[in-house]
């Protein structure tokens, strides 16, 4: 039996399918949701004050939106990758990020919150950025990933400072995500990623702030 070769239209339709699944179906995790170590001060969502719970919802919604964007970014880069090795690396990273997507979604449900209504916007924009980065070449694409992960790591560390100390469940999730993002960035750099020019890094930071503020409120 001959293996079918997928053409351009097949690949485009495949990307539409991935987008629909990311935006409309519940994410599944290959790893258990991170849980805090047993602590006499640990509390569940019901025990948080209204202000603490609302802030946790907003921060975890931002994190969920960031993971939606990460899915699109990696898929866009894999779509435009020039070598099978880099395409496979992007697909692998997207699969690992799917765990984060599922964890954030589950925690939002526990807190009584909802995901961002702007997620389709973040997905489309991030896929376009990823495809553009991929079109610039594999080294530039990998460097884009490394810089993205560096910025995401800094963003998550900020959330660890902002989340209520009592919300240990959310903090455990964010802590594990931070660790994973560090590994993703290091992997991209080890594959030959080139650090993007300063204007590119600055532009990425501005886009990140726009997404963060938008998802925090909507």
Short mmCIF file of C-alpha atoms in Angstrom, two decimals:
data_model
loop_
_atom_site.label_atom_id
_atom_site.label_comp_id
_atom_site.label_asym_id
_atom_site.label_seq_id
_atom_site.Cartn_x
_atom_site.Cartn_y
_atom_site.Cartn_z
CA UNK A 1 0.00 0.00 0.00
CA UNK A 2 1.42 3.37 -1.00
CA UNK A 3 1.67 6.16 1.58
CA UNK A 4 -0.25 9.22 0.56
CA UNK A 5 1.79 12.42 0.14
CA UNK A 6 0.01 15.38 1.68
CA UNK A 7 -0.17 18.46 -0.52
CA UNK A 8 -0.48 22.13 0.38
CA UNK A 9 -4.26 22.07 0.64
CA UNK A 10 -4.17 19.00 2.89
CA UNK A 11 -1.74 20.76 5.22
CA UNK A 12 -3.83 23.93 5.34
CA UNK A 13 -6.97 21.94 6.14
CA UNK A 14 -5.01 20.12 8.82
CA UNK A 15 -4.08 23.44 10.42
CA UNK A 16 -7.73 24.53 10.42
CA UNK A 17 -8.58 21.26 12.17
CA UNK A 18 -5.91 21.85 14.82
CA UNK A 19 -7.16 25.40 15.40
CA UNK A 20 -10.77 24.27 15.84
CA UNK A 21 -9.74 21.53 18.28
CA UNK A 22 -7.57 23.92 20.32
CA UNK A 23 -10.27 26.57 20.55
CA UNK A 24 -13.41 24.46 20.94
CA UNK A 25 -12.55 21.18 22.66
CA UNK A 26 -11.32 20.47 26.17
CA UNK A 27 -7.56 20.06 26.26
CA UNK A 28 -6.13 16.74 27.43
CA UNK A 29 -2.99 16.36 29.47
CA UNK A 30 -0.48 13.55 29.24
CA UNK A 31 0.75 14.38 32.76
CA UNK A 32 -1.17 14.76 36.01
CA UNK A 33 -2.05 18.28 37.11
CA UNK A 34 0.74 19.52 39.42
CA UNK A 35 -0.30 19.56 43.05
CA UNK A 36 1.32 21.33 45.99
CA UNK A 37 3.14 19.41 48.66
CA UNK A 38 0.97 18.70 51.71
CA UNK A 39 0.79 21.85 53.80
CA UNK A 40 -1.27 22.87 56.84
CA UNK A 41 -1.92 26.22 55.13
CA UNK A 42 -3.25 24.78 51.84
CA UNK A 43 -6.84 25.72 50.98
CA UNK A 44 -9.24 24.97 48.17
CA UNK A 45 -10.91 27.52 45.91
CA UNK A 46 -13.93 27.81 48.19
CA UNK A 47 -11.70 28.97 51.06
CA UNK A 48 -10.10 31.82 49.09
CA UNK A 49 -11.48 35.29 49.64
CA UNK A 50 -13.55 36.69 46.77
CA UNK A 51 -10.72 39.05 45.84
CA UNK A 52 -8.14 36.24 45.88
CA UNK A 53 -10.31 33.94 43.80
CA UNK A 54 -11.03 36.68 41.24
CA UNK A 55 -7.35 37.50 40.90
CA UNK A 56 -6.50 33.81 40.47
CA UNK A 57 -9.15 33.50 37.77
CA UNK A 58 -7.74 36.47 35.89
CA UNK A 59 -4.15 35.30 36.13
CA UNK A 60 -4.94 31.72 35.13
CA UNK A 61 -7.05 33.02 32.23
CA UNK A 62 -4.01 34.97 31.03
CA UNK A 63 -1.90 31.81 31.34
CA UNK A 64 -4.49 29.79 29.43
CA UNK A 65 -4.54 32.41 26.64
CA UNK A 66 -0.76 32.26 26.53
CA UNK A 67 -0.90 28.51 26.03
CA UNK A 68 -3.46 28.92 23.22
CA UNK A 69 -1.01 31.32 21.59
CA UNK A 70 1.85 28.87 22.17
CA UNK A 71 -0.06 26.12 20.36
CA UNK A 72 -0.58 28.41 17.38
CA UNK A 73 2.98 29.70 17.43
CA UNK A 74 4.52 26.24 17.35
CA UNK A 75 2.08 24.99 14.72
CA UNK A 76 2.85 27.98 12.54
CA UNK A 77 6.58 27.41 12.87
CA UNK A 78 6.22 23.69 12.15
CA UNK A 79 4.12 24.52 9.09
CA UNK A 80 6.84 26.78 7.67
CA UNK A 81 9.89 24.83 8.93
CA UNK A 82 12.49 24.04 6.30
CA UNK A 83 13.72 20.78 7.80
CA UNK A 84 11.89 17.77 9.22
CA UNK A 85 14.04 17.94 12.39
CA UNK A 86 12.89 21.43 13.29
CA UNK A 87 9.28 20.67 12.32
CA UNK A 88 9.34 17.64 14.63
CA UNK A 89 10.86 19.73 17.44
CA UNK A 90 8.05 22.28 17.09
CA UNK A 91 5.38 19.58 17.11
CA UNK A 92 6.95 18.03 20.20
CA UNK A 93 6.98 21.39 21.98
CA UNK A 94 3.32 21.95 21.05
CA UNK A 95 2.42 18.58 22.56
CA UNK A 96 4.18 19.48 25.82
CA UNK A 97 2.46 22.88 25.88
CA UNK A 98 -0.88 21.06 25.57
CA UNK A 99 -0.36 19.86 29.15
CA UNK A 100 -0.17 23.48 30.28
CA UNK A 101 -3.31 24.30 28.33
CA UNK A 102 -5.21 21.49 30.05
CA UNK A 103 -3.91 22.38 33.51
CA UNK A 104 -4.91 26.03 33.19
CA UNK A 105 -8.33 25.10 31.83
CA UNK A 106 -8.97 22.68 34.67
CA UNK A 107 -7.88 25.20 37.30
CA UNK A 108 -10.13 27.86 35.78
CA UNK A 109 -13.06 25.47 36.03
CA UNK A 110 -12.25 24.76 39.68
CA UNK A 111 -12.14 28.49 40.40
CA UNK A 112 -15.43 29.11 38.62
CA UNK A 113 -13.78 31.16 35.88
CA UNK A 114 -13.92 31.17 32.09
CA UNK A 115 -11.35 31.25 29.31
CA UNK A 116 -10.71 34.42 27.33
CA UNK A 117 -13.19 35.41 24.62
CA UNK A 118 -10.21 36.74 22.68
CA UNK A 119 -8.53 33.34 22.28
CA UNK A 120 -9.37 33.10 18.53
CA UNK A 121 -7.58 36.41 17.99
CA UNK A 122 -4.51 35.22 19.88
CA UNK A 123 -4.48 31.95 17.92
CA UNK A 124 -4.67 33.55 14.48
CA UNK A 125 -2.08 36.21 15.30
CA UNK A 126 0.34 33.75 16.88
CA UNK A 127 0.06 31.29 14.00
CA UNK A 128 0.91 34.09 11.57
CA UNK A 129 3.91 35.11 13.69
CA UNK A 130 5.07 31.51 13.89
CA UNK A 131 4.76 31.00 10.15
CA UNK A 132 6.67 34.24 9.54
CA UNK A 133 9.43 33.16 11.91
CA UNK A 134 9.59 29.77 10.19
CA UNK A 135 9.84 31.42 6.78
CA UNK A 136 12.93 33.34 7.93
CA UNK A 137 14.79 30.06 8.35
CA UNK A 138 15.15 27.38 10.98
CA UNK A 139 17.84 29.13 13.01
CA UNK A 140 15.79 32.31 13.20
CA UNK A 141 12.68 30.28 14.06
CA UNK A 142 14.45 28.46 16.89
CA UNK A 143 15.83 31.75 18.17
CA UNK A 144 12.30 33.13 18.15
CA UNK A 145 11.21 30.20 20.33
CA UNK A 146 14.09 30.70 22.76
CA UNK A 147 13.26 34.40 23.16
CA UNK A 148 9.54 33.65 23.51
CA UNK A 149 10.21 31.14 26.26
CA UNK A 150 12.51 33.58 28.04
CA UNK A 151 9.76 36.17 28.10
CA UNK A 152 7.12 33.62 29.14
CA UNK A 153 9.34 32.43 31.99
CA UNK A 154 9.66 36.01 33.28
CA UNK A 155 5.90 36.48 32.94
CA UNK A 156 5.16 33.29 34.92
CA UNK A 157 7.57 34.27 37.67
CA UNK A 158 5.62 37.50 37.96
CA UNK A 159 2.42 35.52 38.40
CA UNK A 160 4.00 33.49 41.18
CA UNK A 161 4.54 36.76 43.01
CA UNK A 162 0.97 37.92 42.34
CA UNK A 163 -0.99 34.77 43.16
CA UNK A 164 -2.25 34.59 46.73
CA UNK A 165 -0.02 32.50 48.97
CA UNK A 166 -3.12 30.52 49.97
CA UNK A 167 -3.80 29.47 46.37
CA UNK A 168 -1.20 26.75 46.44
CA UNK A 169 -2.87 24.72 43.69
CA UNK A 170 -2.58 27.50 41.12
CA UNK A 171 0.94 28.24 42.30
CA UNK A 172 1.98 24.59 41.82
CA UNK A 173 0.70 24.66 38.23
CA UNK A 174 2.48 27.91 37.42
CA UNK A 175 5.71 26.69 39.03
CA UNK A 176 5.74 23.54 36.87
CA UNK A 177 4.94 25.58 33.76
CA UNK A 178 7.89 27.85 34.56
CA UNK A 179 10.21 24.86 34.78
CA UNK A 180 8.95 23.46 31.48
CA UNK A 181 9.32 26.78 29.65
CA UNK A 182 12.94 27.01 30.76
CA UNK A 183 13.57 23.58 29.24
CA UNK A 184 11.82 24.50 25.98
CA UNK A 185 13.93 27.62 25.59
CA UNK A 186 17.15 25.76 26.34
CA UNK A 187 16.24 23.05 23.82
CA UNK A 188 15.60 25.61 21.08
CA UNK A 189 18.92 27.28 21.79
CA UNK A 190 20.75 23.94 21.74
CA UNK A 191 19.33 23.19 18.28
CA UNK A 192 21.05 26.28 16.90
CA UNK A 193 18.61 29.09 17.54
CA UNK A 194 19.92 32.57 16.85
CA UNK A 195 19.02 35.34 19.28
CA UNK A 196 16.61 37.69 17.49
CA UNK A 197 17.59 41.33 16.94
CA UNK A 198 16.64 43.77 19.71
CA UNK A 199 13.70 45.29 17.78
CA UNK A 200 12.18 41.83 17.31
CA UNK A 201 12.47 41.02 21.01
CA UNK A 202 10.95 44.40 21.90
CA UNK A 203 8.07 43.86 19.49
CA UNK A 204 7.42 40.42 20.97
CA UNK A 205 7.29 42.01 24.41
CA UNK A 206 4.71 44.56 23.26
CA UNK A 207 2.52 41.86 21.72
CA UNK A 208 2.79 39.84 24.92
CA UNK A 209 1.65 42.81 27.02
CA UNK A 210 -1.32 43.37 24.71
CA UNK A 211 -2.38 39.75 25.05
CA UNK A 212 -1.83 39.77 28.80
CA UNK A 213 -3.94 42.85 29.44
CA UNK A 214 -6.68 41.78 27.04
CA UNK A 215 -7.02 38.30 28.52
CA UNK A 216 -6.85 39.61 32.08
CA UNK A 217 -10.12 41.50 31.58
CA UNK A 218 -11.91 39.64 28.76
#
